[in-house]
Coordinates of C-alpha atoms in Angstrom, one line a residue:
Chain A
M218 CA -2.0 29.2 21.7
T219 CA -3.9 28.7 25.2
E220 CA -2.1 25.7 27.7
R221 CA -3.3 22.5 27.2
T222 CA -4.4 21.1 30.5
G223 CA -5.8 17.3 30.7
P224 CA -4.5 15.0 28.1
L225 CA -3.8 15.0 25.0
R226 CA -6.3 14.5 22.8
V227 CA -6.0 12.9 19.3
A228 CA -8.1 11.6 16.8
V229 CA -7.1 9.0 14.4
I230 CA -9.2 8.4 11.3
G231 CA -9.1 4.8 10.0
A232 CA -9.2 1.3 12.3
G233 CA -6.6 -0.9 9.9
P234 CA -3.0 -1.8 11.0
S235 CA -1.4 1.7 10.4
A236 CA -4.3 3.1 12.4
F237 CA -3.7 0.8 15.4
Y238 CA -0.2 0.7 15.5
A239 CA -0.3 4.1 16.0
V240 CA -2.8 4.5 18.7
Q241 CA 0.0 1.5 20.3
A242 CA 2.8 4.3 20.1
L243 CA 0.5 6.8 21.3
L244 CA -0.6 4.8 24.6
D245 CA 3.3 4.0 25.1
S246 CA 3.5 8.4 26.0
E247 CA 3.1 9.0 29.0
D248 CA 3.8 12.9 29.3
P249 CA 1.9 13.8 27.7
A250 CA -1.3 11.1 28.5
V251 CA -2.9 10.5 25.0
E252 CA -6.3 10.4 24.9
I253 CA -7.8 8.6 21.5
D254 CA -10.3 8.1 19.1
M255 CA -10.5 5.7 16.4
F256 CA -12.9 6.4 13.7
D257 CA -13.7 4.7 10.1
R258 CA -16.5 4.9 8.2
L259 CA -17.1 0.8 8.2
P260 CA -19.2 -0.5 11.3
T261 CA -15.8 -3.1 11.5
P262 CA -12.8 -2.6 13.4
F263 CA -9.3 -3.6 11.4
G264 CA -9.8 -2.4 7.9
L265 CA -7.9 -4.8 4.9
V266 CA -6.9 -7.1 7.5
R267 CA -10.8 -8.0 7.6
Y268 CA -11.8 -6.4 3.9
G269 CA -8.2 -7.6 1.8
V270 CA -6.8 -10.2 3.8
A271 CA -6.9 -13.8 1.4
P272 CA -10.1 -15.3 2.6
D273 CA -7.8 -18.9 3.3
H274 CA -4.9 -16.9 5.2
L275 CA -6.8 -17.6 8.6
R276 CA -2.9 -17.2 11.0
V277 CA -2.0 -13.6 8.9
K278 CA -5.0 -12.6 10.3
S279 CA -4.3 -13.4 14.3
V280 CA -2.9 -9.9 14.2
T281 CA -6.7 -8.8 15.2
R282 CA -5.9 -10.0 18.6
V283 CA -2.8 -7.5 18.9
F284 CA -5.7 -4.2 17.9
A285 CA -9.2 -5.7 19.9
A286 CA -6.4 -5.4 22.7
I287 CA -5.2 -1.8 21.7
A288 CA -8.9 -1.2 21.7
R289 CA -10.6 -2.1 24.8
H290 CA -7.1 0.3 26.7
P291 CA -9.5 2.8 29.0
R292 CA -8.2 5.8 26.6
V293 CA -9.7 4.6 24.2
R294 CA -12.9 4.7 21.9
F295 CA -14.5 3.3 18.6
F296 CA -17.1 4.8 17.0
G297 CA -17.8 3.1 13.2
G298 CA -20.4 3.5 10.5
V299 CA -18.6 7.4 10.8
E300 CA -16.9 8.4 7.6
Y301 CA -14.4 11.6 7.5
G302 CA -16.3 13.8 5.4
T303 CA -19.8 12.8 6.0
H304 CA -20.5 12.1 9.2
I305 CA -17.4 14.2 10.5
A306 CA -15.6 17.0 9.2
L307 CA -12.4 18.7 9.4
E308 CA -13.9 21.3 11.6
D309 CA -15.9 19.4 14.1
L310 CA -12.7 17.2 14.6
K311 CA -11.1 20.7 14.9
R312 CA -13.1 21.7 17.5
H313 CA -12.8 18.1 19.8
Y314 CA -9.3 17.5 19.1
H315 CA -5.7 18.7 20.1
Q316 CA -3.7 16.2 16.8
I317 CA -5.6 14.5 14.0
L318 CA -3.8 11.0 12.5
F319 CA -5.6 9.8 8.7
A320 CA -4.7 6.3 8.7
T321 CA -7.7 5.4 5.6
G322 CA -5.3 3.5 3.8
A323 CA -5.1 3.2 -0.4
T324 CA -8.6 3.1 -1.5
S325 CA -8.4 3.6 -4.8
H326 CA -6.7 1.6 -7.7
W327 CA -4.4 2.4 -10.8
T328 CA -5.9 1.2 -14.8
L329 CA -3.5 0.3 -17.6
G330 CA -4.9 2.6 -19.9
V331 CA -5.5 0.4 -22.9
P332 CA -8.3 0.3 -25.2
G333 CA -11.3 -2.1 -24.5
E334 CA -11.0 -1.5 -20.4
D335 CA -14.2 -0.6 -19.9
L336 CA -15.7 -3.4 -20.7
K337 CA -17.9 -5.1 -19.3
N338 CA -16.7 -8.5 -17.2
V339 CA -13.3 -6.4 -17.0
H340 CA -12.8 -5.4 -13.6
A341 CA -10.4 -4.0 -10.5
A342 CA -8.9 -6.9 -8.7
R343 CA -9.4 -5.0 -5.7
D344 CA -13.5 -5.1 -6.3
F345 CA -13.6 -8.7 -6.2
V346 CA -11.4 -8.8 -3.4
A347 CA -14.0 -6.4 -0.8
W348 CA -16.9 -9.0 -2.7
Y349 CA -15.4 -11.8 -1.2
N350 CA -14.5 -10.7 2.3
G351 CA -18.1 -9.4 2.1
H352 CA -17.2 -6.1 2.1
P353 CA -20.9 -3.9 3.0
D354 CA -19.9 -1.0 -0.6
F355 CA -19.4 -4.7 -2.6
R356 CA -21.9 -7.2 -1.1
S357 CA -24.5 -6.6 -4.6
R358 CA -21.2 -6.9 -6.9
S359 CA -21.7 -9.6 -9.3
F360 CA -18.9 -10.8 -11.4
A361 CA -19.3 -13.9 -15.3
L362 CA -18.2 -16.7 -12.6
T363 CA -19.7 -18.4 -16.2
Q364 CA -17.1 -17.6 -18.0
P365 CA -14.6 -20.6 -18.3
R366 CA -12.1 -17.8 -18.9
V367 CA -10.3 -16.1 -16.4
A368 CA -7.7 -13.9 -16.9
V369 CA -5.3 -11.7 -14.2
I370 CA -3.8 -9.2 -15.0
G371 CA -0.5 -8.5 -12.3
M372 CA 2.2 -10.1 -10.3
G373 CA 1.6 -9.5 -7.5
N374 CA 0.4 -11.0 -4.0
V375 CA -3.2 -9.9 -4.7
A376 CA -3.1 -11.3 -8.3
L377 CA -1.9 -14.5 -6.6
D378 CA -4.6 -14.1 -4.2
V379 CA -7.6 -13.7 -6.8
A380 CA -6.1 -16.7 -9.0
R381 CA -6.3 -19.0 -5.8
M382 CA -9.7 -17.5 -4.6
L383 CA -11.4 -18.4 -8.7
C384 CA -9.1 -22.0 -8.2
L385 CA -10.4 -23.5 -4.8
T386 CA -12.4 -26.7 -4.3
P387 CA -16.5 -26.7 -2.2
A388 CA -14.0 -28.3 0.3
E389 CA -11.1 -25.6 0.6
L390 CA -13.6 -23.1 -0.1
A391 CA -15.7 -24.1 3.1
A392 CA -12.5 -23.8 5.1
T393 CA -11.9 -20.0 4.6
D394 CA -14.2 -17.9 6.6
M395 CA -15.2 -16.5 2.9
P396 CA -19.2 -15.0 3.5
E397 CA -22.3 -17.6 2.2
H398 CA -22.4 -15.2 -0.8
A399 CA -18.9 -15.2 -2.3
R400 CA -18.6 -18.8 -1.3
S401 CA -21.3 -20.8 -3.0
A402 CA -20.9 -18.4 -6.4
L403 CA -16.7 -19.9 -6.5
A404 CA -18.0 -23.7 -5.1
T405 CA -20.4 -23.8 -8.2
S406 CA -18.8 -21.6 -10.8
G407 CA -17.2 -22.4 -14.8
V408 CA -13.9 -21.5 -14.2
E409 CA -11.8 -23.6 -15.9
E410 CA -8.6 -22.1 -16.4
V411 CA -7.5 -19.0 -14.9
F412 CA -4.1 -16.7 -16.5
V413 CA -2.1 -14.5 -14.5
L414 CA -0.5 -12.1 -16.3
G415 CA 2.9 -10.0 -15.8
R416 CA 4.9 -8.2 -17.5
R417 CA 8.2 -9.1 -17.3
G418 CA 10.0 -12.0 -16.1
P419 CA 10.1 -15.1 -12.6
A420 CA 12.9 -12.7 -11.7
Q421 CA 11.1 -9.5 -11.1
A422 CA 7.6 -10.9 -9.8
A423 CA 6.0 -9.1 -6.9
F424 CA 4.8 -12.5 -5.3
T425 CA 6.4 -13.5 -1.9
P426 CA 7.5 -17.3 -1.7
P427 CA 4.9 -18.3 0.5
E428 CA 2.1 -17.4 -2.0
L429 CA 3.8 -19.1 -4.8
R430 CA 4.0 -21.9 -2.9
E431 CA -0.1 -21.9 -2.5
L432 CA -0.6 -22.1 -5.6
A433 CA 1.8 -25.4 -6.8
K434 CA -1.2 -26.9 -3.9
L435 CA -4.3 -26.8 -4.8
D436 CA -6.3 -29.2 -4.6
G437 CA -8.3 -28.7 -7.5
A438 CA -6.3 -27.1 -10.2
D439 CA -2.9 -28.0 -11.8
L440 CA -0.2 -25.0 -11.7
I441 CA 0.9 -24.4 -15.8
L442 CA 4.0 -22.7 -16.3
R443 CA 5.7 -22.3 -19.8
P444 CA 9.0 -23.6 -19.5
E445 CA 10.7 -20.8 -22.3
E446 CA 8.7 -17.9 -20.2
I447 CA 10.6 -19.4 -16.9
E448 CA 13.9 -19.7 -18.2
L449 CA 16.3 -16.9 -17.6
D450 CA 17.7 -14.4 -19.7
D451 CA 21.0 -13.5 -19.2
V452 CA 19.9 -9.6 -18.1
S453 CA 17.5 -11.2 -15.4
R454 CA 20.7 -14.0 -14.1
A455 CA 23.2 -11.2 -13.4
A456 CA 21.1 -8.8 -12.0
L457 CA 20.1 -11.4 -9.5
D458 CA 23.1 -13.0 -8.9
A459 CA 24.2 -9.0 -8.2
G460 CA 21.7 -8.9 -5.8
D461 CA 20.9 -9.6 -2.4
D462 CA 16.6 -9.8 -3.2
R463 CA 16.3 -13.4 -1.6
A464 CA 12.4 -13.9 -2.0
A465 CA 13.7 -13.3 -5.8
K466 CA 15.9 -16.1 -5.9
R467 CA 13.2 -17.8 -4.3
N468 CA 10.9 -17.2 -6.1
V469 CA 13.1 -18.2 -9.7
A470 CA 14.4 -21.4 -8.2
L471 CA 10.9 -22.4 -7.4
L472 CA 9.2 -21.6 -10.3
E473 CA 12.6 -23.8 -12.4
G474 CA 11.6 -26.3 -10.4
L475 CA 8.4 -25.9 -10.5
A476 CA 8.1 -25.7 -14.5
E477 CA 9.0 -29.3 -14.5
A478 CA 6.2 -30.7 -12.9
A479 CA 4.3 -32.4 -14.8
P480 CA 0.0 -31.6 -14.3
A481 CA -1.8 -34.0 -12.6
G482 CA -5.1 -34.1 -14.3
K483 CA -6.1 -31.7 -12.2
A484 CA -9.5 -30.0 -12.4
R485 CA -8.7 -26.9 -13.4
R486 CA -5.5 -25.3 -14.8
L487 CA -3.7 -21.6 -13.1
H488 CA -1.4 -21.0 -15.7
L489 CA 1.4 -18.4 -14.6
R490 CA 2.1 -16.6 -17.5
F491 CA 5.4 -13.9 -18.0
L492 CA 6.7 -11.9 -20.3
A493 CA 3.3 -10.6 -21.5
S494 CA 1.6 -6.6 -21.3
V495 CA -2.2 -6.7 -22.5
G496 CA -1.9 -4.2 -25.2
A497 CA -6.0 -3.8 -26.2
F498 CA -9.5 -5.7 -24.7
S499 CA -11.4 -7.0 -27.3
A500 CA -15.1 -7.0 -27.1
N501 CA -18.0 -9.3 -28.1
E502 CA -21.4 -8.7 -29.5
H503 CA -22.5 -7.6 -25.4
D504 CA -20.2 -5.1 -25.4
A505 CA -18.4 -7.9 -22.7
V506 CA -15.0 -8.4 -22.9
R507 CA -13.8 -11.7 -25.5
S508 CA -10.0 -12.0 -25.5
L509 CA -7.2 -10.0 -24.4
S510 CA -4.2 -9.3 -27.0
L511 CA -1.1 -9.6 -25.4
S512 CA 2.2 -8.3 -26.5
R513 CA 4.7 -10.7 -26.3
N514 CA 8.2 -9.1 -24.2
R515 CA 11.5 -10.1 -23.9
I516 CA 14.1 -8.4 -20.8
A517 CA 16.3 -5.6 -21.2
A518 CA 18.1 -3.5 -19.2
K519 CA 18.2 0.5 -18.4
A520 CA 21.2 2.7 -18.3
T521 CA 20.0 2.5 -14.7
G522 CA 20.0 -1.2 -14.4
T523 CA 16.4 -1.1 -14.1
V524 CA 15.7 -4.6 -15.8
F525 CA 12.2 -3.5 -18.2
A526 CA 10.5 -5.3 -20.2
E527 CA 10.6 -5.0 -24.1
A528 CA 8.0 -5.6 -27.2
T529 CA 9.3 -8.5 -29.3
G530 CA 6.3 -7.3 -32.0
E531 CA 4.9 -10.7 -31.1
I532 CA 1.5 -10.8 -30.3
E533 CA -0.7 -13.2 -28.5
D534 CA -4.6 -13.3 -28.4
L535 CA -5.9 -14.7 -25.4
P536 CA -9.6 -15.6 -25.3
A537 CA -11.1 -14.7 -21.4
G538 CA -14.4 -14.1 -20.7
L539 CA -13.4 -12.1 -17.1
V540 CA -10.4 -10.4 -16.6
F541 CA -9.2 -9.0 -12.9
R542 CA -6.6 -5.6 -12.6
A543 CA -4.6 -6.5 -10.0
V544 CA -1.7 -3.6 -10.6
G545 CA -1.7 -2.3 -7.4
Y546 CA -3.9 0.6 -5.4
R547 CA -3.9 3.9 -5.1
G548 CA -5.2 6.2 -2.4
E549 CA -7.3 9.0 -2.8
P550 CA -7.6 12.6 -2.8
L551 CA -9.4 13.4 1.4
P552 CA -11.4 16.0 2.3
G553 CA -9.8 20.1 3.0
L554 CA -6.2 18.0 3.1
P555 CA -3.9 18.7 0.7
F556 CA -2.9 15.3 -2.3
D557 CA 0.3 14.7 -4.0
E558 CA -1.4 12.9 -7.0
R559 CA 2.4 11.8 -8.1
W560 CA 2.1 9.4 -5.7
G561 CA -1.2 9.1 -4.4
V562 CA -0.6 10.2 -0.7
L563 CA -1.3 13.2 1.7
P564 CA 2.6 15.1 1.3
N565 CA 4.4 14.3 4.7
D566 CA 7.6 14.8 6.6
R567 CA 8.1 11.9 8.9
G568 CA 3.9 11.8 9.2
R569 CA 3.5 15.5 9.5
V570 CA 1.3 16.4 6.7
L571 CA 2.5 19.5 4.7
D572 CA 1.2 21.5 2.4
P573 CA 2.7 20.9 -1.2
S574 CA 2.3 24.5 -2.7
D575 CA 4.2 26.3 -0.2
G576 CA 6.3 23.2 2.0
H577 CA 4.1 25.1 5.2
R578 CA 2.7 22.6 8.2
C579 CA -1.0 22.0 8.0
E580 CA -0.8 22.3 12.1
G581 CA -2.1 19.2 14.0
I582 CA -2.9 16.7 11.1
Y583 CA -0.8 14.1 10.5
A584 CA -0.7 11.0 8.1
A585 CA 0.2 6.9 8.4
G586 CA 0.2 4.0 6.8
W587 CA -1.0 3.4 2.5
I588 CA -2.0 7.4 3.2
K589 CA 1.3 7.9 4.1
R590 CA 3.9 6.6 2.0
G591 CA 1.4 5.1 -0.4
P592 CA 0.0 0.7 -0.5
S593 CA 3.7 -1.1 0.1
G594 CA 5.1 -3.8 2.1
V595 CA 3.5 -5.8 4.9
I596 CA 1.5 -5.7 7.7
G597 CA 4.4 -5.3 10.2
T598 CA 5.8 -2.6 7.5
N599 CA 3.2 -0.5 9.5
K600 CA 4.7 -0.9 12.4
P601 CA 7.2 1.6 12.1
D602 CA 6.0 3.7 10.0
A603 CA 3.5 4.3 12.2
R604 CA 5.8 4.5 15.4
E605 CA 7.3 7.3 13.2
T606 CA 4.4 8.7 12.9
A607 CA 3.5 9.0 16.8
G608 CA 6.9 10.5 17.2
S609 CA 7.2 13.2 15.4
M610 CA 3.4 14.1 17.3
L611 CA 4.3 13.8 20.3
E612 CA 7.9 15.7 19.8
D613 CA 5.6 18.1 18.1
A614 CA 3.5 17.6 21.9
R615 CA 5.9 18.3 24.5
S616 CA 6.4 21.6 22.2
G617 CA 3.5 22.4 22.4
L618 CA 2.9 22.3 18.5
A619 CA -1.1 21.2 18.3
L620 CA -4.2 22.5 17.5
D621 CA -6.3 24.4 19.7
P622 CA -9.8 22.7 20.2
S623 CA -12.6 24.4 22.0
A624 CA -14.2 21.7 22.9
P625 CA -11.5 19.6 23.8
D626 CA -14.0 16.6 25.5
S627 CA -15.0 13.5 25.0
E628 CA -18.5 13.7 26.1
E629 CA -18.5 16.7 23.2
V630 CA -17.8 13.7 21.0
A631 CA -20.3 11.6 21.9
A632 CA -23.1 15.1 21.4
T633 CA -21.6 15.9 18.2
L634 CA -21.9 12.3 17.0
R635 CA -24.8 11.4 18.3
S636 CA -26.6 14.7 16.5
Q637 CA -24.9 14.1 13.0
R638 CA -24.8 9.8 13.0
P639 CA -26.7 8.7 16.0
R640 CA -26.1 5.0 14.5
Y641 CA -22.2 4.4 14.9
F642 CA -21.0 1.2 16.0
T643 CA -19.1 1.1 19.4
F644 CA -16.5 -1.5 20.1
D645 CA -18.7 -3.3 22.4
D646 CA -21.0 -3.7 19.5
W647 CA -18.4 -5.3 17.0
L648 CA -17.4 -7.9 20.2
V649 CA -20.5 -8.7 20.0
I650 CA -20.8 -8.9 16.0
D651 CA -17.4 -10.5 15.8
E652 CA -18.8 -13.3 18.4
L653 CA -22.4 -14.1 16.4
E654 CA -19.9 -14.6 13.1
R655 CA -17.8 -16.8 14.8
A656 CA -21.0 -19.3 16.8
R657 CA -22.9 -18.9 12.9
G658 CA -19.8 -20.4 11.2
E659 CA -19.3 -22.7 13.6
A660 CA -23.7 -24.3 13.4
A661 CA -21.9 -24.2 10.2
G662 CA -18.8 -26.0 10.5
R663 CA -17.0 -23.0 9.4
P664 CA -14.3 -20.2 10.8
R665 CA -16.5 -17.4 10.4
L666 CA -19.9 -16.3 8.7
K667 CA -19.2 -12.2 7.8
F668 CA -22.4 -10.1 8.3
T669 CA -22.1 -8.5 5.3
S670 CA -23.9 -4.8 5.3
V671 CA -25.1 -2.7 8.3
E672 CA -28.3 -3.7 8.6
E673 CA -27.6 -6.7 9.4
M674 CA -25.1 -5.4 11.9
D675 CA -27.3 -3.1 13.2
A676 CA -30.0 -5.6 14.1
A677 CA -26.5 -8.6 14.7
R678 CA -25.3 -6.1 17.9
R679 CA -29.2 -5.3 19.8
Chain B
M1260 CA 10.6 -2.1 -4.6
K1261 CA 11.2 0.8 -6.6
L1262 CA 12.0 4.2 -6.6
E1263 CA 8.3 6.1 -6.1
T1264 CA 7.8 4.0 -3.4
V1265 CA 11.3 5.8 -1.4
L1266 CA 10.3 8.7 -3.2
A1267 CA 6.2 9.1 -1.5
T1268 CA 7.5 8.5 1.6
K1269 CA 9.8 11.9 1.6
P1270 CA 8.5 15.2 2.3
P1271 CA 7.1 16.8 -1.0
I1272 CA 9.3 19.9 -1.9
V1273 CA 12.7 19.2 -4.0
L1274 CA 14.9 22.0 -3.1
T1275 CA 16.8 23.1 -5.5
I1276 CA 19.4 25.8 -6.5
A1277 CA 19.1 27.6 -9.3
Q1278 CA 22.3 27.2 -12.0
D1279 CA 23.6 31.0 -11.9
E1280 CA 23.0 30.8 -8.5
T1281 CA 26.1 31.6 -6.2
L1282 CA 28.3 28.8 -4.2
G1283 CA 27.8 31.2 -1.7
R1284 CA 23.7 31.0 -1.9
A1285 CA 24.3 26.8 -2.1
L1286 CA 26.7 26.7 1.5
A1287 CA 23.9 28.7 2.8
L1288 CA 20.9 26.1 1.6
L1289 CA 22.7 23.4 2.7
A1290 CA 23.8 24.6 6.6
E1291 CA 19.6 26.2 6.5
H1292 CA 18.5 22.3 5.4
D1293 CA 21.4 20.2 6.9
I1294 CA 21.9 18.8 3.6
G1295 CA 24.8 17.6 1.6
C1296 CA 23.2 18.1 -2.0
L1297 CA 22.0 19.9 -3.7
P1298 CA 20.1 19.7 -7.6
V1299 CA 20.9 22.3 -10.0
V1300 CA 18.7 23.7 -12.7
E1301 CA 18.6 25.8 -15.7
A1302 CA 14.4 26.7 -15.4
P1303 CA 12.0 24.8 -12.5
G1304 CA 12.1 20.9 -12.8
R1305 CA 14.8 21.0 -15.5
L1306 CA 17.6 19.4 -13.6
V1307 CA 21.8 19.7 -15.2
G1308 CA 23.4 18.6 -12.8
M1309 CA 24.2 18.2 -9.1
L1310 CA 26.2 19.9 -6.2
S1311 CA 27.1 17.5 -3.5
E1312 CA 29.8 18.5 -0.6
R1313 CA 32.5 16.4 -2.1
D1314 CA 32.0 19.4 -5.0
I1315 CA 32.8 22.0 -2.8
V1316 CA 35.4 19.8 -0.9
R1317 CA 37.6 19.9 -3.9
A1318 CA 37.1 23.4 -4.7
A1319 CA 38.4 24.8 -1.9
A1320 CA 41.5 21.7 -1.8
L1321 CA 42.8 23.9 -5.2
G1322 CA 43.0 27.4 -3.5
A1323 CA 40.8 30.2 -2.0
V1324 CA 36.7 29.4 -2.5
D1325 CA 35.2 32.5 -4.0
L1326 CA 31.8 32.8 -2.4
E1327 CA 30.4 34.3 -5.5
R1328 CA 31.6 32.1 -8.2
E1329 CA 28.4 30.4 -10.2
V1330 CA 27.1 27.1 -9.0
A1331 CA 27.5 25.8 -13.1
T1332 CA 31.3 26.0 -12.6
L1333 CA 31.4 23.7 -10.0
M1334 CA 28.9 21.0 -9.8
T1335 CA 28.7 17.5 -11.6
R1336 CA 27.4 17.3 -14.9
D1337 CA 27.7 13.8 -15.7
V1338 CA 25.0 12.6 -13.0
V1339 CA 22.8 9.2 -13.0
Q1340 CA 19.2 9.1 -13.1
G1341 CA 16.7 7.7 -11.7
S1342 CA 12.9 7.7 -12.9
P1343 CA 10.1 6.3 -10.4
G1344 CA 9.8 2.9 -12.1
D1345 CA 13.4 1.9 -11.2
D1346 CA 14.4 -0.8 -9.6
V1347 CA 16.2 0.3 -6.0
E1348 CA 18.2 -3.0 -6.2
A1349 CA 19.7 -1.7 -8.4
L1350 CA 20.6 1.9 -8.5
L1351 CA 21.8 1.3 -4.8
A1352 CA 24.4 -1.4 -6.1
Q1353 CA 25.3 1.4 -8.5
M1354 CA 25.1 4.2 -5.9
I1355 CA 27.3 1.9 -4.1
A1356 CA 30.0 1.0 -6.6
G1357 CA 30.4 4.7 -8.0
R1358 CA 30.3 6.0 -4.8
F1359 CA 28.1 8.6 -4.7
R1360 CA 24.2 8.8 -2.5
H1361 CA 22.6 11.2 -3.7
L1362 CA 20.3 10.3 -6.7
P1363 CA 18.3 13.0 -8.9
V1364 CA 14.9 11.4 -10.2
V1365 CA 13.4 12.6 -13.3
D1366 CA 9.8 11.8 -14.5
R1367 CA 9.2 13.1 -18.1
G1368 CA 11.8 15.8 -18.2
E1369 CA 11.0 16.8 -14.7
L1370 CA 13.2 16.7 -11.5
V1371 CA 10.9 14.8 -8.8
G1372 CA 13.1 14.3 -6.2
V1373 CA 16.3 13.0 -5.0
V1374 CA 17.4 10.1 -3.0
T1375 CA 19.7 8.6 -0.8
V1376 CA 21.6 6.1 0.2
G1377 CA 19.9 6.8 3.6
D1378 CA 16.4 6.6 1.9
V1379 CA 17.5 3.7 0.6
V1380 CA 18.9 1.8 3.5
K1381 CA 15.7 2.9 5.9
A1382 CA 13.3 1.8 3.5
R1383 CA 14.7 -1.7 3.6
L1384 CA 15.3 -1.5 7.3
D1385 CA 11.7 -0.9 7.2
G1386 CA 10.7 -3.7 4.8
L1387 CA 12.6 -6.2 7.0
R1388 CA 11.5 -5.1 10.3
G1389 CA 7.5 -5.3 9.2
E1390 CA 8.0 -8.6 8.2
V1391 CA 9.6 -9.6 11.4
E1392 CA 6.5 -8.2 12.5
T1393 CA 4.4 -10.4 10.7
L1394 CA 6.4 -13.5 10.9
Q1395 CA 6.2 -12.6 15.1
T1396 CA 2.4 -12.0 15.6
Q1397 CA 1.6 -15.2 13.4
V1398 CA 4.1 -17.6 15.3
M1399 CA 2.7 -15.9 18.7
E1400 CA -1.3 -15.5 18.1
E1401 CA -3.5 -18.9 17.3
P1402 CA -5.7 -18.3 13.9
E1403 CA -8.2 -16.1 13.8
A1404 CA -11.3 -16.8 12.5

């Protein structure tokens, strides 16, 4: 390996939270000094903060100010609209960079594996979330929002986000940054009843207390709970008392209080249903979902203390004409890189990507965020995660472990891109788009009106 | 949190030793990889026990240690096993109560990893750090639009 002269040049694939936290940690290093190019397949930065965080959670999105300050650093460049494997290959990156960090997130989702899952009007919640957030790839999707009864499968924050969006009033929708196509569709929807379905009980719900509280404060929907599903079984009570899971304790206390409240007779009803597994979906004459077969569960504990749902044998039919599965995101393989099918991650040791067949390092290749650890935690969880990876990268660079690029030059990268992807977006382009989106929002009395196609963004930046 | 969440953060290779290998080989592996425990297998992925530093110390305390002794004669056979979907909280409570630090994780009969108390503590600490980071950002910054 030849001795590196000049700064350590790093390519970061992805521009979501873990990418920015990693860039921040790399910039803190003086020895070696680091130059960073970020690539995202979308024209815009910030990943799931823009396309995953709920449109009414504007405070959560405030983290983009932190990220924007990082992007403005003189040693950082952003190339939007550049997809790894399509517009830039691993070989290109190896020609220009000493290290390559993958922070591509979890871009797929789990399925339930039950009959009827592929019927019409059964969707991954992820697709609906991307649609109501104005993701360009999902802009033209449509959802049967004329259906009065909707089921959301899962008991995490994504399930609760989806249920809440389905229940917002026109006034509540106007206060969000939801793009117009989704806002108008939801404002005029025929949704009357939303059922959120969890296999296990209130003590095992994955949602967090603030998200639960929001459901109780909706202007247009009553939160409906069944006291018999909220009342804790002995196994859950013992597990809750023995552990120190504060979120679970708060959830249970909140639910116990909410179960006693009488419905106020609002236009919509949002049902949180516990101890119910979906066994199958049945179809109507148009091959669209008509109902869900629910298996009623009780809570039991394994020898390892894990609490699980056990079928009681009781079956219930729940009519619903639109279904969202919110049972978790999952990473996808990336071209030219190893992949751990079991956990859906790039196999790695503290961010250093490894070949799982022999445990050897993929030299110069690193991972951060959900593609490194799987989809868990809040936005801030990516900070310690990304710092760990950045630490490994800097340690390796100091001991001379890096790729040996033939053209480690920032101008060469731009030249490669100009030939392979002339329409890439810069961070300055994003600043123009950002300002226009806010101005459009202001004119419409909304916090922001997003551009929802690459063509619109391309026209806006000119 | 589930065990699989912790396992996903660990290197993909699970170091094991066959039950008919020698204590000398086990010691070499423990030293080389700077670890305190090895899952013992009868065939690749088929867990039959765990060999920990304590098992070796216990044998050593009883007299001279024969480095040619088979691992199967020293290992702990009756070990608590987890599966990827198990709750980390519940298992941590068992590990503390049972005073063991290494938990083999088995999925459909196949050993898929080992989770240590240290792994669990790190996962919880990172989770808490992340929550604090997010809360601080939300308090410090104006809502985004």
